[in-house]
């Protein structure tokens, strides 16, 4: 497929193949020392917290979505990846040495929904310490906060759809149909089930993942047609790109939810004692938009502040105060995109007296200033 070839990946028999050794030789060898920077990505919207932990790593994306193509050739021991976001493209690959390091990494969790789509071969995924194998055409949808990791020991090609909740909600809301009376309605989706459960019991406890297993009526042509169309749009910044991407994502979700093609099964994991505490801390921070001090947390939850700090650090790589700050930034982003409050008013509402400090931490969190973020949401400027 031409678009893949322009990006350095050659399509054969409807699947993406590894670039040749000459192309790879022209790229810097990747080291495992500082992960993203050492993996050839100088600027990425994928952020790792708690990196190097033996227990769990926590990932965030600073954009509404990120799409990643990955392939592994066990004969050469190389992985090839392409990372697409709203405004960037990155290419990276790793050698057998880095592949071994990847295999030693712990489970990870993240703040977005992740849909793994197998293009060819098979991939093993350890999900909450159970190993599931997915073959060509099969998919796995992980809710937020599911602990998992890919096991890098078989040849595969896959696409990872990393989708923020606001983005996928907007995409589904815009997929409007009309009944015989001309009244608009939207399609029901498995994502709506996850949204409802997350709202009911918070994503910190709704630890669910959904398998999509192909049945005998599966045909690869529609599957690859949508994937290739998506990659075409991801690879170019053309007029209408954002709307087309949302449309193709909705179309692909609709394909997966066709029970004539896929067998769909939902799984749920159980919270540990520490995870339950993480949930309770997170729920309180969510309700208070992060505006709460350690003493108030201790009194509300009846736990020692130092212990809560260690638990949050273990699970997310943040201190308790840094973790609370994330909830303030989420509220700031919400107010910027959904209200006409000035930035100074938002700053004051969230308890910041220093506008410069607020601006710096917001930019660190979202990769742009509050004003630029507001403009990107189409809600005007201060």
mmCIF file of C-alpha atoms in Angstrom:
data_model
loop_
_atom_site.group_PDB
_atom_site.id
_atom_site.type_symbol
_atom_site.label_atom_id
_atom_site.label_comp_id
_atom_site.label_asym_id
_atom_site.label_seq_id
_atom_site.Cartn_x
_atom_site.Cartn_y
_atom_site.Cartn_z
ATOM 1 C CA UNK A 1 0.000 0.000 0.000
ATOM 2 C CA UNK A 2 1.497 3.290 -1.116
ATOM 3 C CA UNK A 3 1.094 5.195 2.146
ATOM 4 C CA UNK A 4 2.914 2.565 4.157
ATOM 5 C CA UNK A 5 5.723 2.567 1.568
ATOM 6 C CA UNK A 6 6.101 6.340 1.926
ATOM 7 C CA UNK A 7 6.389 5.861 5.666
ATOM 8 C CA UNK A 8 9.007 3.110 5.246
ATOM 9 C CA UNK A 9 6.812 0.027 5.650
ATOM 10 C CA UNK A 10 5.986 -2.168 2.669
ATOM 11 C CA UNK A 11 2.538 -3.766 2.367
ATOM 12 C CA UNK A 12 2.370 -7.350 1.117
ATOM 13 C CA UNK A 13 -0.722 -9.534 1.078
ATOM 14 C CA UNK A 14 -2.680 -6.957 3.055
ATOM 15 C CA UNK A 15 -0.184 -6.867 5.933
ATOM 16 C CA UNK A 16 2.594 -4.428 6.735
ATOM 17 C CA UNK A 17 6.124 -5.851 6.431
ATOM 18 C CA UNK A 18 9.391 -4.815 8.088
ATOM 19 C CA UNK A 19 11.587 -2.283 6.360
ATOM 20 C CA UNK A 20 14.693 -3.715 4.721
ATOM 21 C CA UNK A 21 18.026 -3.801 6.535
ATOM 22 C CA UNK A 22 19.462 -0.924 4.492
ATOM 23 C CA UNK A 23 16.697 1.402 5.661
ATOM 24 C CA UNK A 24 17.108 0.291 9.249
ATOM 25 C CA UNK A 25 20.867 0.752 9.109
ATOM 26 C CA UNK A 26 20.352 4.440 8.373
ATOM 27 C CA UNK A 27 18.585 4.930 11.710
ATOM 28 C CA UNK A 28 20.377 5.234 15.059
ATOM 29 C CA UNK A 29 20.589 2.103 17.193
ATOM 30 C CA UNK A 30 18.284 2.291 20.181
ATOM 31 C CA UNK A 31 19.474 2.093 23.760
ATOM 32 C CA UNK A 32 17.310 1.070 26.710
ATOM 33 C CA UNK A 33 18.758 3.648 29.122
ATOM 34 C CA UNK A 34 16.212 6.470 28.849
ATOM 35 C CA UNK A 35 13.505 4.686 26.926
ATOM 36 C CA UNK A 36 11.742 7.199 24.670
ATOM 37 C CA UNK A 37 14.696 9.512 24.009
ATOM 38 C CA UNK A 38 17.049 6.578 23.621
ATOM 39 C CA UNK A 39 14.507 4.806 21.428
ATOM 40 C CA UNK A 40 14.912 7.476 18.794
ATOM 41 C CA UNK A 41 11.953 9.630 19.865
ATOM 42 C CA UNK A 42 13.082 13.113 20.841
ATOM 43 C CA UNK A 43 9.541 14.461 21.185
ATOM 44 C CA UNK A 44 6.708 12.119 22.092
ATOM 45 C CA UNK A 45 3.277 12.535 23.608
ATOM 46 C CA UNK A 46 3.603 9.111 25.264
ATOM 47 C CA UNK A 47 4.856 9.632 28.822
ATOM 48 C CA UNK A 48 6.166 6.898 31.112
ATOM 49 C CA UNK A 49 5.902 7.277 34.882
ATOM 50 C CA UNK A 50 7.523 4.939 37.386
ATOM 51 C CA UNK A 51 9.886 3.791 34.633
ATOM 52 C CA UNK A 52 12.277 1.134 35.932
ATOM 53 C CA UNK A 53 9.799 -0.092 38.549
ATOM 54 C CA UNK A 54 9.765 -3.843 39.115
ATOM 55 C CA UNK A 55 6.043 -3.712 39.902
ATOM 56 C CA UNK A 56 4.087 -1.508 37.506
ATOM 57 C CA UNK A 57 4.620 1.391 35.086
ATOM 58 C CA UNK A 58 2.035 4.070 34.346
ATOM 59 C CA UNK A 59 1.573 5.588 30.875
ATOM 60 C CA UNK A 60 -0.155 8.771 29.750
ATOM 61 C CA UNK A 61 -0.693 10.375 26.364
ATOM 62 C CA UNK A 62 -0.686 14.148 26.021
ATOM 63 C CA UNK A 63 -2.959 14.122 22.965
ATOM 64 C CA UNK A 64 -6.572 12.984 22.390
ATOM 65 C CA UNK A 65 -5.290 9.815 20.735
ATOM 66 C CA UNK A 66 -2.163 8.013 19.661
ATOM 67 C CA UNK A 67 -1.957 5.274 17.044
ATOM 68 C CA UNK A 68 1.052 2.988 16.990
ATOM 69 C CA UNK A 69 2.060 0.385 14.403
ATOM 70 C CA UNK A 70 4.427 -2.280 15.756
ATOM 71 C CA UNK A 71 6.055 -5.339 14.199
ATOM 72 C CA UNK A 72 8.488 -7.948 15.479
ATOM 73 C CA UNK A 73 10.734 -10.209 13.430
ATOM 74 C CA UNK A 74 12.164 -12.846 15.779
ATOM 75 C CA UNK A 75 14.753 -13.961 13.198
ATOM 76 C CA UNK A 76 16.464 -10.575 13.223
ATOM 77 C CA UNK A 77 15.359 -9.678 16.746
ATOM 78 C CA UNK A 78 14.124 -6.281 15.562
ATOM 79 C CA UNK A 79 10.952 -4.382 16.295
ATOM 80 C CA UNK A 80 9.762 -1.556 14.060
ATOM 81 C CA UNK A 81 7.260 1.044 15.231
ATOM 82 C CA UNK A 82 5.456 4.072 13.843
ATOM 83 C CA UNK A 83 3.772 6.496 16.218
ATOM 84 C CA UNK A 84 1.011 8.798 14.946
ATOM 85 C CA UNK A 85 -0.705 11.591 16.893
ATOM 86 C CA UNK A 86 -2.766 14.634 15.988
ATOM 87 C CA UNK A 87 0.336 16.596 15.026
ATOM 88 C CA UNK A 88 3.346 14.260 14.901
ATOM 89 C CA UNK A 89 4.815 11.092 13.406
ATOM 90 C CA UNK A 90 7.725 9.150 14.863
ATOM 91 C CA UNK A 91 9.650 6.136 13.591
ATOM 92 C CA UNK A 92 11.712 3.852 15.807
ATOM 93 C CA UNK A 93 13.185 0.381 15.878
ATOM 94 C CA UNK A 94 15.072 -1.773 18.363
ATOM 95 C CA UNK A 95 17.694 -4.500 18.276
ATOM 96 C CA UNK A 96 17.742 -7.880 20.016
ATOM 97 C CA UNK A 97 19.438 -6.327 23.072
ATOM 98 C CA UNK A 98 16.643 -3.808 23.583
ATOM 99 C CA UNK A 99 14.071 -6.514 22.849
ATOM 100 C CA UNK A 100 15.397 -8.533 25.774
ATOM 101 C CA UNK A 101 15.120 -5.436 27.968
ATOM 102 C CA UNK A 102 11.517 -4.918 26.864
ATOM 103 C CA UNK A 103 10.735 -8.476 27.912
ATOM 104 C CA UNK A 104 12.038 -7.771 31.419
ATOM 105 C CA UNK A 105 9.772 -4.769 31.975
ATOM 106 C CA UNK A 106 6.825 -5.064 34.391
ATOM 107 C CA UNK A 107 3.127 -4.771 33.659
ATOM 108 C CA UNK A 108 1.895 -1.271 32.851
ATOM 109 C CA UNK A 109 -1.345 0.638 33.148
ATOM 110 C CA UNK A 110 -2.565 3.888 31.599
ATOM 111 C CA UNK A 111 -5.116 6.693 31.524
ATOM 112 C CA UNK A 112 -6.606 5.796 28.127
ATOM 113 C CA UNK A 113 -8.453 2.978 26.380
ATOM 114 C CA UNK A 114 -6.192 0.685 24.374
ATOM 115 C CA UNK A 115 -7.385 -1.405 21.443
ATOM 116 C CA UNK A 116 -4.808 -3.935 20.202
ATOM 117 C CA UNK A 117 -5.451 -5.088 16.619
ATOM 118 C CA UNK A 118 -3.378 -7.997 15.246
ATOM 119 C CA UNK A 119 -2.540 -7.535 11.556
ATOM 120 C CA UNK A 120 -0.479 -10.703 11.125
ATOM 121 C CA UNK A 121 1.121 -13.445 13.195
ATOM 122 C CA UNK A 122 0.150 -13.630 16.847
ATOM 123 C CA UNK A 123 0.790 -11.648 20.013
ATOM 124 C CA UNK A 124 0.727 -12.843 23.603
ATOM 125 C CA UNK A 125 -0.465 -10.315 26.169
ATOM 126 C CA UNK A 126 -0.118 -10.780 29.910
ATOM 127 C CA UNK A 127 -3.277 -9.221 31.373
ATOM 128 C CA UNK A 128 -3.459 -9.076 35.174
ATOM 129 C CA UNK A 129 -1.018 -12.038 35.274
ATOM 130 C CA UNK A 130 -3.029 -14.170 32.850
ATOM 131 C CA UNK A 131 -1.613 -14.742 29.360
ATOM 132 C CA UNK A 132 -3.962 -14.359 26.378
ATOM 133 C CA UNK A 133 -2.937 -15.092 22.770
ATOM 134 C CA UNK A 134 -4.412 -13.116 19.873
ATOM 135 C CA UNK A 135 -4.093 -14.128 16.222
ATOM 136 C CA UNK A 136 -4.426 -12.264 12.924
ATOM 137 C CA UNK A 137 -7.698 -10.329 12.816
ATOM 138 C CA UNK A 138 -8.317 -10.621 16.557
ATOM 139 C CA UNK A 139 -8.381 -7.715 18.993
ATOM 140 C CA UNK A 140 -8.269 -6.857 22.682
ATOM 141 C CA UNK A 141 -9.853 -3.735 24.199
ATOM 142 C CA UNK A 142 -8.405 -2.786 27.599
ATOM 143 C CA UNK A 143 -10.229 -0.417 29.894
ATOM 144 C CA UNK A 144 -8.196 2.174 31.739
ATOM 145 C CA UNK A 145 -6.194 0.863 34.701
ATOM 146 C CA UNK A 146 -5.854 -2.700 33.395
ATOM 147 C CA UNK A 147 -2.361 -4.040 34.149
ATOM 148 C CA UNK A 148 -0.843 -5.707 31.101
ATOM 149 C CA UNK A 149 2.180 -6.062 28.824
ATOM 150 C CA UNK A 150 3.019 -7.570 25.448
ATOM 151 C CA UNK A 151 5.219 -10.680 25.431
ATOM 152 C CA UNK A 152 7.788 -10.255 22.687
ATOM 153 C CA UNK A 153 8.523 -13.848 21.607
ATOM 154 C CA UNK A 154 6.571 -14.392 18.354
ATOM 155 C CA UNK A 155 6.438 -12.677 14.962
ATOM 156 C CA UNK A 156 3.606 -10.184 14.773
ATOM 157 C CA UNK A 157 2.331 -6.963 13.275
ATOM 158 C CA UNK A 158 -0.242 -4.947 15.144
ATOM 159 C CA UNK A 159 -1.914 -1.585 15.514
ATOM 160 C CA UNK A 160 -2.450 -0.022 18.939
ATOM 161 C CA UNK A 161 -5.303 2.476 19.200
ATOM 162 C CA UNK A 162 -4.721 4.568 22.347
ATOM 163 C CA UNK A 163 -7.848 6.655 22.849
ATOM 164 C CA UNK A 164 -8.710 9.211 25.515
ATOM 165 C CA UNK A 165 -12.281 8.917 26.786
ATOM 166 C CA UNK A 166 -13.281 12.408 25.619
ATOM 167 C CA UNK A 167 -12.027 11.632 22.108
ATOM 168 C CA UNK A 168 -13.855 8.332 21.681
ATOM 169 C CA UNK A 169 -17.029 9.805 23.216
ATOM 170 C CA UNK A 170 -16.939 12.651 20.712
ATOM 171 C CA UNK A 171 -16.383 10.230 17.832
ATOM 172 C CA UNK A 172 -19.332 8.051 18.856
ATOM 173 C CA UNK A 173 -21.581 11.072 19.488
ATOM 174 C CA UNK A 174 -20.941 12.305 15.949
ATOM 175 C CA UNK A 175 -21.850 8.930 14.411
ATOM 176 C CA UNK A 176 -25.494 9.978 14.071
ATOM 177 C CA UNK A 177 -28.273 7.956 12.444
ATOM 178 C CA UNK A 178 -31.927 8.906 11.872
ATOM 179 C CA UNK A 179 -35.010 6.793 12.505
ATOM 180 C CA UNK A 180 -38.091 6.630 10.272
ATOM 181 C CA UNK A 181 -39.488 9.738 11.967
ATOM 182 C CA UNK A 182 -36.353 11.731 11.256
ATOM 183 C CA UNK A 183 -35.215 11.696 14.882
ATOM 184 C CA UNK A 184 -31.434 11.446 15.395
ATOM 185 C CA UNK A 185 -29.832 8.727 17.501
ATOM 186 C CA UNK A 186 -26.381 7.222 17.981
ATOM 187 C CA UNK A 187 -25.317 3.601 17.756
ATOM 188 C CA UNK A 188 -24.931 1.584 20.926
ATOM 189 C CA UNK A 189 -21.333 0.497 21.516
ATOM 190 C CA UNK A 190 -19.314 -1.631 23.915
ATOM 191 C CA UNK A 191 -17.487 1.584 24.715
ATOM 192 C CA UNK A 192 -20.741 2.956 26.117
ATOM 193 C CA UNK A 193 -20.835 -0.045 28.468
ATOM 194 C CA UNK A 194 -17.324 0.796 29.686
ATOM 195 C CA UNK A 195 -18.216 4.492 30.023
ATOM 196 C CA UNK A 196 -21.242 3.598 32.150
ATOM 197 C CA UNK A 197 -19.282 1.248 34.394
ATOM 198 C CA UNK A 198 -16.462 3.737 34.791
ATOM 199 C CA UNK A 199 -18.960 6.434 35.752
ATOM 200 C CA UNK A 200 -20.752 4.119 38.163
ATOM 201 C CA UNK A 201 -17.740 2.716 39.990
ATOM 202 C CA UNK A 202 -14.841 4.770 38.569
ATOM 203 C CA UNK A 203 -12.220 3.476 36.190
ATOM 204 C CA UNK A 204 -10.027 2.614 39.167
ATOM 205 C CA UNK A 205 -12.288 -0.367 39.896
ATOM 206 C CA UNK A 206 -13.817 -1.121 36.490
ATOM 207 C CA UNK A 207 -10.859 -3.291 35.498
ATOM 208 C CA UNK A 208 -12.337 -4.877 32.407
ATOM 209 C CA UNK A 209 -11.017 -5.997 29.064
ATOM 210 C CA UNK A 210 -12.883 -7.335 26.049
ATOM 211 C CA UNK A 211 -11.747 -10.030 23.614
ATOM 212 C CA UNK A 212 -12.764 -10.011 19.952
ATOM 213 C CA UNK A 213 -12.149 -13.488 18.503
ATOM 214 C CA UNK A 214 -12.784 -14.153 14.816
ATOM 215 C CA UNK A 215 -15.253 -16.824 13.761
ATOM 216 C CA UNK A 216 -15.631 -18.777 10.520
ATOM 217 C CA UNK A 217 -17.383 -15.913 8.702
ATOM 218 C CA UNK A 218 -14.419 -13.528 9.126
ATOM 219 C CA UNK A 219 -13.080 -12.050 5.879
ATOM 220 C CA UNK A 220 -9.851 -10.065 5.884
ATOM 221 C CA UNK A 221 -10.727 -7.613 3.073
ATOM 222 C CA UNK A 222 -13.038 -5.267 5.064
ATOM 223 C CA UNK A 223 -10.681 -5.520 8.037
ATOM 224 C CA UNK A 224 -7.600 -4.391 6.095
ATOM 225 C CA UNK A 225 -9.556 -1.862 4.019
ATOM 226 C CA UNK A 226 -10.434 0.138 7.138
ATOM 227 C CA UNK A 227 -6.925 -0.177 8.609
ATOM 228 C CA UNK A 228 -5.320 1.002 5.356
ATOM 229 C CA UNK A 229 -7.767 3.911 5.072
ATOM 230 C CA UNK A 230 -6.914 4.938 8.636
ATOM 231 C CA UNK A 231 -3.189 4.859 7.930
ATOM 232 C CA UNK A 232 -3.699 6.970 4.808
ATOM 233 C CA UNK A 233 -5.386 9.646 6.910
ATOM 234 C CA UNK A 234 -2.886 9.408 9.776
ATOM 235 C CA UNK A 235 0.014 9.867 7.374
ATOM 236 C CA UNK A 236 -1.161 13.134 5.806
ATOM 237 C CA UNK A 237 -2.488 16.377 7.263
ATOM 238 C CA UNK A 238 -5.280 17.061 4.794
ATOM 239 C CA UNK A 239 -8.552 18.975 5.063
ATOM 240 C CA UNK A 240 -11.211 17.011 6.927
ATOM 241 C CA UNK A 241 -8.635 14.647 8.414
ATOM 242 C CA UNK A 242 -9.963 14.795 11.970
ATOM 243 C CA UNK A 243 -13.539 14.005 10.927
ATOM 244 C CA UNK A 244 -12.457 11.179 8.623
ATOM 245 C CA UNK A 245 -10.346 9.613 11.373
ATOM 246 C CA UNK A 246 -13.295 9.627 13.753
ATOM 247 C CA UNK A 247 -15.477 8.136 11.031
ATOM 248 C CA UNK A 248 -13.057 5.305 10.285
ATOM 249 C CA UNK A 249 -12.620 4.565 13.990
ATOM 250 C CA UNK A 250 -16.418 4.345 14.380
ATOM 251 C CA UNK A 251 -16.581 2.078 11.330
ATOM 252 C CA UNK A 252 -13.886 -0.202 12.732
ATOM 253 C CA UNK A 253 -15.619 -0.390 16.131
ATOM 254 C CA UNK A 254 -18.843 -1.270 14.317
ATOM 255 C CA UNK A 255 -17.007 -4.067 12.477
ATOM 256 C CA UNK A 256 -15.664 -5.482 15.743
ATOM 257 C CA UNK A 257 -19.122 -5.446 17.317
ATOM 258 C CA UNK A 258 -20.614 -7.512 14.476
ATOM 259 C CA UNK A 259 -21.363 -10.787 16.267
ATOM 260 C CA UNK A 260 -21.610 -12.524 12.910
ATOM 261 C CA UNK A 261 -17.874 -11.908 12.490
ATOM 262 C CA UNK A 262 -16.520 -11.747 16.045
ATOM 263 C CA UNK A 263 -17.079 -13.671 19.243
ATOM 264 C CA UNK A 264 -17.068 -11.046 21.988
ATOM 265 C CA UNK A 265 -16.209 -11.846 25.608
ATOM 266 C CA UNK A 266 -15.783 -9.455 28.527
ATOM 267 C CA UNK A 267 -13.412 -10.218 31.430
ATOM 268 C CA UNK A 268 -13.094 -8.508 34.797
ATOM 269 C CA UNK A 269 -10.153 -8.467 37.206
ATOM 270 C CA UNK A 270 -10.393 -8.106 40.998
ATOM 271 C CA UNK A 271 -8.877 -5.224 42.968
ATOM 272 C CA UNK A 272 -6.127 -5.865 45.504
ATOM 273 C CA UNK A 273 -6.159 -4.097 48.891
ATOM 274 C CA UNK A 274 -3.650 -1.506 47.668
ATOM 275 C CA UNK A 275 -5.588 -0.932 44.445
ATOM 276 C CA UNK A 276 -8.721 -0.351 46.510
ATOM 277 C CA UNK A 277 -6.862 2.352 48.436
ATOM 278 C CA UNK A 278 -5.637 3.854 45.153
ATOM 279 C CA UNK A 279 -9.264 3.930 44.001
ATOM 280 C CA UNK A 280 -10.436 5.657 47.188
ATOM 281 C CA UNK A 281 -7.642 8.246 47.009
ATOM 282 C CA UNK A 282 -8.310 8.826 43.322
ATOM 283 C CA UNK A 283 -12.062 9.124 43.777
ATOM 284 C CA UNK A 284 -11.628 11.761 46.485
ATOM 285 C CA UNK A 285 -9.112 13.691 44.381
ATOM 286 C CA UNK A 286 -11.462 13.454 41.409
ATOM 287 C CA UNK A 287 -14.373 14.818 43.459
ATOM 288 C CA UNK A 288 -12.246 17.671 44.841
ATOM 289 C CA UNK A 289 -10.433 18.364 41.546
ATOM 290 C CA UNK A 290 -7.150 17.711 43.348
ATOM 291 C CA UNK A 291 -7.712 20.608 45.768
ATOM 292 C CA UNK A 292 -7.086 18.781 49.045
ATOM 293 C CA UNK A 293 -4.084 18.589 51.363
ATOM 294 C CA UNK A 294 -2.487 15.544 52.960
ATOM 295 C CA UNK A 295 -4.073 16.112 56.374
ATOM 296 C CA UNK A 296 -7.552 16.234 54.830
ATOM 297 C CA UNK A 297 -6.810 12.993 52.952
ATOM 298 C CA UNK A 298 -5.636 11.320 56.167
ATOM 299 C CA UNK A 299 -8.810 12.350 57.994
ATOM 300 C CA UNK A 300 -11.110 11.324 55.138
ATOM 301 C CA UNK A 301 -9.538 7.916 54.465
ATOM 302 C CA UNK A 302 -8.081 7.065 57.890
ATOM 303 C CA UNK A 303 -4.677 6.205 56.434
ATOM 304 C CA UNK A 304 -1.252 7.614 57.228
ATOM 305 C CA UNK A 305 -0.131 10.188 54.670
ATOM 306 C CA UNK A 306 3.335 8.684 54.258
ATOM 307 C CA UNK A 307 1.806 5.267 53.551
ATOM 308 C CA UNK A 308 -0.585 6.729 50.960
ATOM 309 C CA UNK A 309 2.340 8.554 49.374
ATOM 310 C CA UNK A 310 4.288 5.262 49.068
ATOM 311 C CA UNK A 311 1.299 3.464 47.534
ATOM 312 C CA UNK A 312 0.702 6.195 44.932
ATOM 313 C CA UNK A 313 4.432 6.333 44.150
ATOM 314 C CA UNK A 314 4.502 2.559 43.705
ATOM 315 C CA UNK A 315 1.535 2.484 41.330
ATOM 316 C CA UNK A 316 2.035 5.684 39.322
ATOM 317 C CA UNK A 317 5.550 6.981 39.952
ATOM 318 C CA UNK A 318 4.138 10.232 41.357
ATOM 319 C CA UNK A 319 4.279 11.656 44.850
ATOM 320 C CA UNK A 320 0.870 12.175 46.415
ATOM 321 C CA UNK A 321 1.029 15.928 45.789
ATOM 322 C CA UNK A 322 2.068 15.391 42.150
ATOM 323 C CA UNK A 323 -0.790 12.945 41.694
ATOM 324 C CA UNK A 324 -3.261 15.458 43.158
ATOM 325 C CA UNK A 325 -1.866 18.102 40.809
ATOM 326 C CA UNK A 326 -2.819 15.929 37.827
ATOM 327 C CA UNK A 327 -6.465 16.161 38.859
ATOM 328 C CA UNK A 328 -6.163 19.949 39.045
ATOM 329 C CA UNK A 329 -4.736 19.979 35.530
ATOM 330 C CA UNK A 330 -7.571 17.750 34.288
ATOM 331 C CA UNK A 331 -10.073 20.201 35.754
ATOM 332 C CA UNK A 332 -8.147 23.093 34.193
ATOM 333 C CA UNK A 333 -8.330 21.408 30.788
ATOM 334 C CA UNK A 334 -12.064 20.828 31.263
ATOM 335 C CA UNK A 335 -12.694 24.463 32.195
ATOM 336 C CA UNK A 336 -10.608 25.689 29.266
ATOM 337 C CA UNK A 337 -12.498 23.557 26.769
ATOM 338 C CA UNK A 338 -16.033 23.809 28.180
ATOM 339 C CA UNK A 339 -16.346 27.278 29.743
ATOM 340 C CA UNK A 340 -15.644 30.906 28.877
ATOM 341 C CA UNK A 341 -13.790 31.552 32.141
ATOM 342 C CA UNK A 342 -10.570 33.479 31.634
ATOM 343 C CA UNK A 343 -7.292 31.679 32.262
ATOM 344 C CA UNK A 344 -6.629 33.888 35.292
ATOM 345 C CA UNK A 345 -10.073 32.965 36.692
ATOM 346 C CA UNK A 346 -9.363 29.261 36.145
ATOM 347 C CA UNK A 347 -5.963 29.671 37.765
ATOM 348 C CA UNK A 348 -7.546 31.288 40.825
ATOM 349 C CA UNK A 349 -10.397 28.762 41.017
ATOM 350 C CA UNK A 350 -7.875 25.910 41.210
ATOM 351 C CA UNK A 351 -5.961 27.573 44.021
ATOM 352 C CA UNK A 352 -2.978 28.938 42.085
ATOM 353 C CA UNK A 353 -1.848 32.470 42.903
ATOM 354 C CA UNK A 354 1.139 32.362 40.533
ATOM 355 C CA UNK A 355 0.008 32.400 36.889
ATOM 356 C CA UNK A 356 3.508 31.634 35.613
ATOM 357 C CA UNK A 357 3.719 28.473 37.732
ATOM 358 C CA UNK A 358 0.253 27.372 36.591
ATOM 359 C CA UNK A 359 1.243 27.952 32.963
ATOM 360 C CA UNK A 360 4.447 25.883 33.351
ATOM 361 C CA UNK A 361 2.828 22.855 34.959
ATOM 362 C CA UNK A 362 -0.069 22.920 32.487
ATOM 363 C CA UNK A 363 2.368 23.007 29.569
ATOM 364 C CA UNK A 364 4.358 20.158 31.108
ATOM 365 C CA UNK A 365 1.153 18.097 31.386
ATOM 366 C CA UNK A 366 -0.417 18.838 27.979
ATOM 367 C CA UNK A 367 2.520 19.903 25.836
ATOM 368 C CA UNK A 368 1.086 23.370 25.184
ATOM 369 C CA UNK A 369 0.122 26.530 27.050
ATOM 370 C CA UNK A 370 -3.411 26.968 28.476
ATOM 371 C CA UNK A 371 -4.178 29.520 25.749
ATOM 372 C CA UNK A 372 -2.990 27.210 22.969
ATOM 373 C CA UNK A 373 -4.974 24.340 24.491
ATOM 374 C CA UNK A 374 -8.139 26.457 24.530
ATOM 375 C CA UNK A 375 -7.620 27.423 20.882
ATOM 376 C CA UNK A 376 -7.046 23.764 19.907
ATOM 377 C CA UNK A 377 -10.424 22.936 21.470
ATOM 378 C CA UNK A 378 -12.119 25.630 19.397
ATOM 379 C CA UNK A 379 -13.407 27.527 22.432
ATOM 380 C CA UNK A 380 -11.851 30.888 21.637
ATOM 381 C CA UNK A 381 -9.004 32.713 23.301
ATOM 382 C CA UNK A 382 -8.425 34.775 26.422
#
